[in-house]
Short mmCIF file of C-alpha atoms in Angstrom, two decimals:
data_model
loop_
_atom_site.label_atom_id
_atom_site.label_comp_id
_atom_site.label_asym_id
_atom_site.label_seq_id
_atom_site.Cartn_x
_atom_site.Cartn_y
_atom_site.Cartn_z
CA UNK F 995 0.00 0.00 0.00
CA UNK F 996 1.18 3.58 -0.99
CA UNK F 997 0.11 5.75 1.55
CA UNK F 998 -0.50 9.70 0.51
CA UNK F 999 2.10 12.15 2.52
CA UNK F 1000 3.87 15.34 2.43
CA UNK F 1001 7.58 15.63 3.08
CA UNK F 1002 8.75 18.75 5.23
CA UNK F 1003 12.52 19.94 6.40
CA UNK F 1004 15.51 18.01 5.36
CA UNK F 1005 16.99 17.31 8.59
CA UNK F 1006 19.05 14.03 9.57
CA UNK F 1007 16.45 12.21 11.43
CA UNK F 1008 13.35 10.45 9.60
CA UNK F 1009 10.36 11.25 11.51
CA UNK F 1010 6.66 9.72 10.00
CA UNK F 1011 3.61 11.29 12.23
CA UNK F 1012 0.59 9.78 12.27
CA UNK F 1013 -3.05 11.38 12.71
CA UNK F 1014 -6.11 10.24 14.78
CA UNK F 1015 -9.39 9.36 13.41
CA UNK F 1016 -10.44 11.62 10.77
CA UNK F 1017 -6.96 13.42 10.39
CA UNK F 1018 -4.69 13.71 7.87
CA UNK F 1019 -0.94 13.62 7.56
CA UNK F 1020 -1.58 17.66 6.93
CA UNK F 1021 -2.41 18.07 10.62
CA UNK F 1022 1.21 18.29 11.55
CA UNK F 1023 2.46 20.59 9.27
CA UNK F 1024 3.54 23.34 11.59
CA UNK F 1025 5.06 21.03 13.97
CA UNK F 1026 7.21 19.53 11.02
CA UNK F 1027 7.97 22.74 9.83
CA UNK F 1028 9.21 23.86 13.33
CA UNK F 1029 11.39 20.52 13.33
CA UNK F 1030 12.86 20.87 10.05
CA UNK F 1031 16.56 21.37 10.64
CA UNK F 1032 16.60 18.03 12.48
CA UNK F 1033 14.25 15.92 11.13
CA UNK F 1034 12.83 14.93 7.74
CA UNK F 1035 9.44 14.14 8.18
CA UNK F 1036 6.36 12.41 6.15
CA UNK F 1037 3.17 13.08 7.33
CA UNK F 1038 1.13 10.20 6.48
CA UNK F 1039 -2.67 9.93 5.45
CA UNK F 1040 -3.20 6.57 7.59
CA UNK F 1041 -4.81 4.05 5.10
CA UNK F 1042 -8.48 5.25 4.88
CA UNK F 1043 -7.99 8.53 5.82
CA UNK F 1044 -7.18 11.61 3.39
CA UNK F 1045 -5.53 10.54 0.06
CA UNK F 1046 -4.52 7.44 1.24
CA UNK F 1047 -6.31 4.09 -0.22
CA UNK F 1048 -8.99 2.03 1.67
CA UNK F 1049 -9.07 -1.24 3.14
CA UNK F 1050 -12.08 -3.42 3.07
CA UNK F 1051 -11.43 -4.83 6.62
CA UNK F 1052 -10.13 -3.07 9.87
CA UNK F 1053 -7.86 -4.20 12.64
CA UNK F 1054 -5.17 -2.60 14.74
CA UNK F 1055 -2.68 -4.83 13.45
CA UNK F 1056 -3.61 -4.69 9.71
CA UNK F 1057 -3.32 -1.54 9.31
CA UNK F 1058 -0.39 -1.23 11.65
CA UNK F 1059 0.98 -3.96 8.68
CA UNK F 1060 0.02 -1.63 5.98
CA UNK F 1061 1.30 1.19 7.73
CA UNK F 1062 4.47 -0.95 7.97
CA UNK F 1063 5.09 -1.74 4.01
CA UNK F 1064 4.97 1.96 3.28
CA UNK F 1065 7.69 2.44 5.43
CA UNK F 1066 9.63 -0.27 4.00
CA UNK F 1067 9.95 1.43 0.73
CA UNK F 1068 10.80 4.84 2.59
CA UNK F 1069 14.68 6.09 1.31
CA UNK F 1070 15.15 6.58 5.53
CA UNK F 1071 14.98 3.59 8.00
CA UNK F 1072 14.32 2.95 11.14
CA UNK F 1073 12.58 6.19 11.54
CA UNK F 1074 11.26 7.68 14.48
CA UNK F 1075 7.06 7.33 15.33
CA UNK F 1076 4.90 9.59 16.49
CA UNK F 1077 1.21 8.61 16.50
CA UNK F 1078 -1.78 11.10 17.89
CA UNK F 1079 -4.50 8.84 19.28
CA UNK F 1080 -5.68 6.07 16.75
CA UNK F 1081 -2.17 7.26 15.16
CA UNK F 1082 -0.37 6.49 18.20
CA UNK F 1083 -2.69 2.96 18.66
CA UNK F 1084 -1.21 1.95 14.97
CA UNK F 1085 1.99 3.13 15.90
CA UNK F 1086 2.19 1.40 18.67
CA UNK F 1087 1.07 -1.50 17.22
CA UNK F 1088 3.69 -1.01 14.75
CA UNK F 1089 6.72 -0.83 16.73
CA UNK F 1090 5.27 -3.78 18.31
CA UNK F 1091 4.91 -6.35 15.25
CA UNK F 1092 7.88 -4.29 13.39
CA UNK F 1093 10.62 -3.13 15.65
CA UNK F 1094 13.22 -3.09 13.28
CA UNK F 1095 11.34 -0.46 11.26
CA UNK F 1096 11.32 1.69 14.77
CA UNK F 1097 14.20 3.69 16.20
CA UNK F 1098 12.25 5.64 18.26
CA UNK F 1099 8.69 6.23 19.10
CA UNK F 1100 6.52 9.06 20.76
CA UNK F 1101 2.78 7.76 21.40
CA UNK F 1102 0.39 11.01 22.08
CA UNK F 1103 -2.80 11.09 24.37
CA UNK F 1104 -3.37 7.33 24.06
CA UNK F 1105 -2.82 4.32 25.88
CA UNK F 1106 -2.80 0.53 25.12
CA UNK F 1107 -5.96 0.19 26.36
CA UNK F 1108 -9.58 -0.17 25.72
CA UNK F 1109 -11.53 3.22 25.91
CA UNK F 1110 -15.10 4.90 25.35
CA UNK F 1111 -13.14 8.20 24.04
CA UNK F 1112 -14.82 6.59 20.53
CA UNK F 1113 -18.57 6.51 21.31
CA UNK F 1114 -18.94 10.33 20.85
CA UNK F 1115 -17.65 9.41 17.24
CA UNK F 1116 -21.03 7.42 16.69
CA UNK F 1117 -22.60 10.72 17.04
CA UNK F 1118 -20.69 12.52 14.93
CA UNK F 1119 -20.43 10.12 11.76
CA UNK F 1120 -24.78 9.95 12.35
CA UNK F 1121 -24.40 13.58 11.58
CA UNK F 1122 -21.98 13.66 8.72
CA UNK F 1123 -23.86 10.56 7.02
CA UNK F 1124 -26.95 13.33 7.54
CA UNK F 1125 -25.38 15.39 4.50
CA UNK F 1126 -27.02 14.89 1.38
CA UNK F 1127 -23.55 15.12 -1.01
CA UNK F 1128 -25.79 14.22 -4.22
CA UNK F 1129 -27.49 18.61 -3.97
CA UNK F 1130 -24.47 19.71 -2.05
CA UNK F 1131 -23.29 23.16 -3.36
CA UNK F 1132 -20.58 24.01 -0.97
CA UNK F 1133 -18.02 23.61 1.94
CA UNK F 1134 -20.17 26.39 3.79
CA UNK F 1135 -23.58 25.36 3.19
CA UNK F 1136 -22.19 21.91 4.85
CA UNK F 1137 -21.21 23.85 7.46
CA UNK F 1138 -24.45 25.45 8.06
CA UNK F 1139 -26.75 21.64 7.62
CA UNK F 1140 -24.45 19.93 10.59
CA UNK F 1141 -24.66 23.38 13.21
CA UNK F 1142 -27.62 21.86 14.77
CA UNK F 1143 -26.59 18.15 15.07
CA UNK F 1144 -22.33 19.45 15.93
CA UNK F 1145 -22.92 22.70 17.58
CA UNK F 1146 -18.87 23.42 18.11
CA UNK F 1147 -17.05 24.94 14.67
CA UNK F 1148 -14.08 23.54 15.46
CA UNK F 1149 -15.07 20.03 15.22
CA UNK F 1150 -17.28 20.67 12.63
CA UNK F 1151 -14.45 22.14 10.76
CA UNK F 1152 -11.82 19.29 11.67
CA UNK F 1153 -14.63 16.58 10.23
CA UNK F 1154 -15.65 18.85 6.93
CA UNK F 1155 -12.00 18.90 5.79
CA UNK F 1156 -12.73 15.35 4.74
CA UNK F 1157 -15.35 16.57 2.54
CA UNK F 1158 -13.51 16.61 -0.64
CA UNK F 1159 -14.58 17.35 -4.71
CA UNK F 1160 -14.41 14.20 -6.99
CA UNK F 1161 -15.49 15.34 -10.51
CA UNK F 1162 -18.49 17.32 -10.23
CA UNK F 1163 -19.94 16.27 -7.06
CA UNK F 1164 -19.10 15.81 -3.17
CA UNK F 1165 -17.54 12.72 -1.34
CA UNK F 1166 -15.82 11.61 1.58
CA UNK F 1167 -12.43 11.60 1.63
CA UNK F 1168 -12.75 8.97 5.04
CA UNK F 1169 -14.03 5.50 4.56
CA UNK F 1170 -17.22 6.70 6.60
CA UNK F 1171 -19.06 3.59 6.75
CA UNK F 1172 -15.77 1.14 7.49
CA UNK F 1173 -14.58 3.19 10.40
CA UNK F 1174 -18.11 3.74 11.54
CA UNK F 1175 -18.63 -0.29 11.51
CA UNK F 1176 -15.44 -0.55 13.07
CA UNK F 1177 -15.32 1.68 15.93
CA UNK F 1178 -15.40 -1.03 18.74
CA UNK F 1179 -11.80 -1.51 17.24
CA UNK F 1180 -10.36 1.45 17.16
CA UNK F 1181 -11.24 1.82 20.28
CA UNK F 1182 -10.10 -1.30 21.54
CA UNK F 1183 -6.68 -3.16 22.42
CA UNK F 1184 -6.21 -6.75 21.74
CA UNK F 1185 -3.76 -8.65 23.81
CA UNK F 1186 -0.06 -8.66 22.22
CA UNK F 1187 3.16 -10.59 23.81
CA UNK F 1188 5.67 -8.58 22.82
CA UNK F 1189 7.86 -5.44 23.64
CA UNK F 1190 9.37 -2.50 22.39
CA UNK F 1191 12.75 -2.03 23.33
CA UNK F 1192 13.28 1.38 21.93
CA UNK F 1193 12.96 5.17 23.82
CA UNK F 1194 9.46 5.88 24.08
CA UNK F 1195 7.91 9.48 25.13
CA UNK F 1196 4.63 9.14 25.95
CA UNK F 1197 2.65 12.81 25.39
CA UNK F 1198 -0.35 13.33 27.83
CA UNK F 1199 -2.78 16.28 27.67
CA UNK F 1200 -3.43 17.54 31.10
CA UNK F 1201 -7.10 18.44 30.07
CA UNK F 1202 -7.71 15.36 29.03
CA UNK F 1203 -8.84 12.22 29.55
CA UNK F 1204 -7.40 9.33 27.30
CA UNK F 1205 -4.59 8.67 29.35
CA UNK F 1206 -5.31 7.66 32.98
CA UNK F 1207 -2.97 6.36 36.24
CA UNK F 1208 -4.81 3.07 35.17
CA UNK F 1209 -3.04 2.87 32.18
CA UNK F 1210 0.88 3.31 33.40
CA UNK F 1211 1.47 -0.57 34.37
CA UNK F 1212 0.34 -1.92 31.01
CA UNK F 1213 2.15 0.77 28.88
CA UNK F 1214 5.48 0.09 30.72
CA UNK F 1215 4.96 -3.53 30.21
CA UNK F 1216 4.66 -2.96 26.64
CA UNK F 1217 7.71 -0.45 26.40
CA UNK F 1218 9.93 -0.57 28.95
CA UNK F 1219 11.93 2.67 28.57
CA UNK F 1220 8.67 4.83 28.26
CA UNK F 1221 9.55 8.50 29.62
CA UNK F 1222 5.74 10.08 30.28
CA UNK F 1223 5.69 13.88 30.03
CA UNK F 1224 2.04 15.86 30.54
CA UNK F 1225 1.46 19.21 28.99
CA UNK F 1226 -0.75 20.35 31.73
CA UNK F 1227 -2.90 22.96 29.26
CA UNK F 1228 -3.84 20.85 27.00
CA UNK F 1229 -6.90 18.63 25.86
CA UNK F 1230 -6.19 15.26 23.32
CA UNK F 1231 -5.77 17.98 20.95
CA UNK F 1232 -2.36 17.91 21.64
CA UNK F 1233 -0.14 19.34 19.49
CA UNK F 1234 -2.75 21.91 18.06
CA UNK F 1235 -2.94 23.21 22.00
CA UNK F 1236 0.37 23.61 23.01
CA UNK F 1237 2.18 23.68 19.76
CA UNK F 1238 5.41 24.75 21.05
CA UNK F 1239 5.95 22.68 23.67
CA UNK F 1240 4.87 19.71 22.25
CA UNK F 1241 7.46 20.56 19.62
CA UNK F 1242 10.09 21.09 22.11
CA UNK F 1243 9.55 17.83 23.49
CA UNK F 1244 9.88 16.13 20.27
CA UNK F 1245 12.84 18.23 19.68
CA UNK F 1246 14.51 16.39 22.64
CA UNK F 1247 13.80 13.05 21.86
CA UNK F 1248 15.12 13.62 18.23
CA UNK F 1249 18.33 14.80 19.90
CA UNK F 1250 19.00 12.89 22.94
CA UNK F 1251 21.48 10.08 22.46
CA UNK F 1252 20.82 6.72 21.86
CA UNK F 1253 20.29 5.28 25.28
CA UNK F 1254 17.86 8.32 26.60
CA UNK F 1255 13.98 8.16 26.12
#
């Protein structure tokens, strides 16, 4: 599988970042940009998602595996991860089943661990499927249909940049209907027996709740030299809250030496 991504800076270290659940590789683009004298990076429409093609069945570890063959034909490897909720799930998965493809890996505002975080996503596909693309004239008017069922324009406008132009009419750029089916898995965690050997930051938004004290034990079981950092203003949104210092901490695990987290 080719997966769709943009390439920013040409710094020494390979870096591929990987979006949550109706991202795209696009979402990092400022944080790449502020990385670019030390890292190379590829931000990655995750099979389904974006530009990227679909699958016609889901798991964690498939498309951890497809995830996996792209990198394989990358010019850089091991490369360092860095996966944003379901990103950081696949990546996780994929350091798991594919060390060798891993140097390093930074896992943000998820755990390895079953969660609920996805039920408000039922919700929110009901209203997107709501649309009627067949009359729709625009972006805006899209907008204005899903105020009532998604009252908060940010989310609205994080789900509506998957609304993309094919020919003369509108589509999805998601696989609506397979990651609707499938959200029981994304928000699960099957059992795995194996580790990751390899530095591992662990990114925690302080305002909110997908990482828990629960959910220390079975993430240091899973990857022993975890280093767990909290950016105390933040929500899941991570990296769009607190920007700079999520880049700075990135910045330090790019840098530090082979046997630091």
């Amino acid at each position: 599988m080719k997966l769709h991504h943009l390439v920013v800076g040409d710094g020494p270290e390979p870096v591929v970042f990987l979006h949550g659940l109706f991202g795209q590789g696009k979402n990092f683009t400022r944080i790449a940009s502020d990385l670019a004298d030390v890292a190379t990076s590829y931000l990655a429409d995750l099979p389904n998602h974006g530009r990227s093609p679909w699958t016609v069945d889901y798991t964690l570890d498939s498309q951890a595996d497809a995830v996996a063959a792209w990198l394989q034909g990358l010019p850089h490897s091991p490369v360092t991860l860095v996966g944003h909720s379901l990103g950081g799930k696949i990546a996780m998965r994929l350091a798991l089943r594919h060390p060798a493809l891993v140097s390093r890996l930074a896992v943000v505002d998820i755990s390895p661990a079953r969660g609920n975080a996805t039920d408000e996503f039922e919700d929110l596909i009901g209203a997107l499927k709501t649309l009627d693309l067949e009359h729709l004239e625009s972006r805006s008017q899209a907008d204005e249909a899903l105020a009532p069922l998604i009252p908060s324009a940010q989310v609205r406008g994080f789900l509506l940049q998957n609304l993309r132009r094919r020919g003369g009419s509108w589509a999805w750029a998601a696989n609506l209907d397979l990651l609707a089916d499938n959200l029981h898995v994304i928000g699960g965690w099957p059992a795995i027996e194996a580790t990751f050997e390899g530095p591992v930051l662990w990114i925690a938004g302080g305002r909110s709740t997908y990482v828990r004290d629960e959910h220390s034990a079975p993430m240091r079981a899973l990857f022993p030299r975890t280093l767990q950092v909290t950016l105390k203003e933040a929500s899941h949104w991570v990296h769009s809250d607190a920007p700079d210092a999520f880049t700075a901490v990135l910045r330090r695990l790019l840098t530090a030496e082979d046997d630091q987290p």
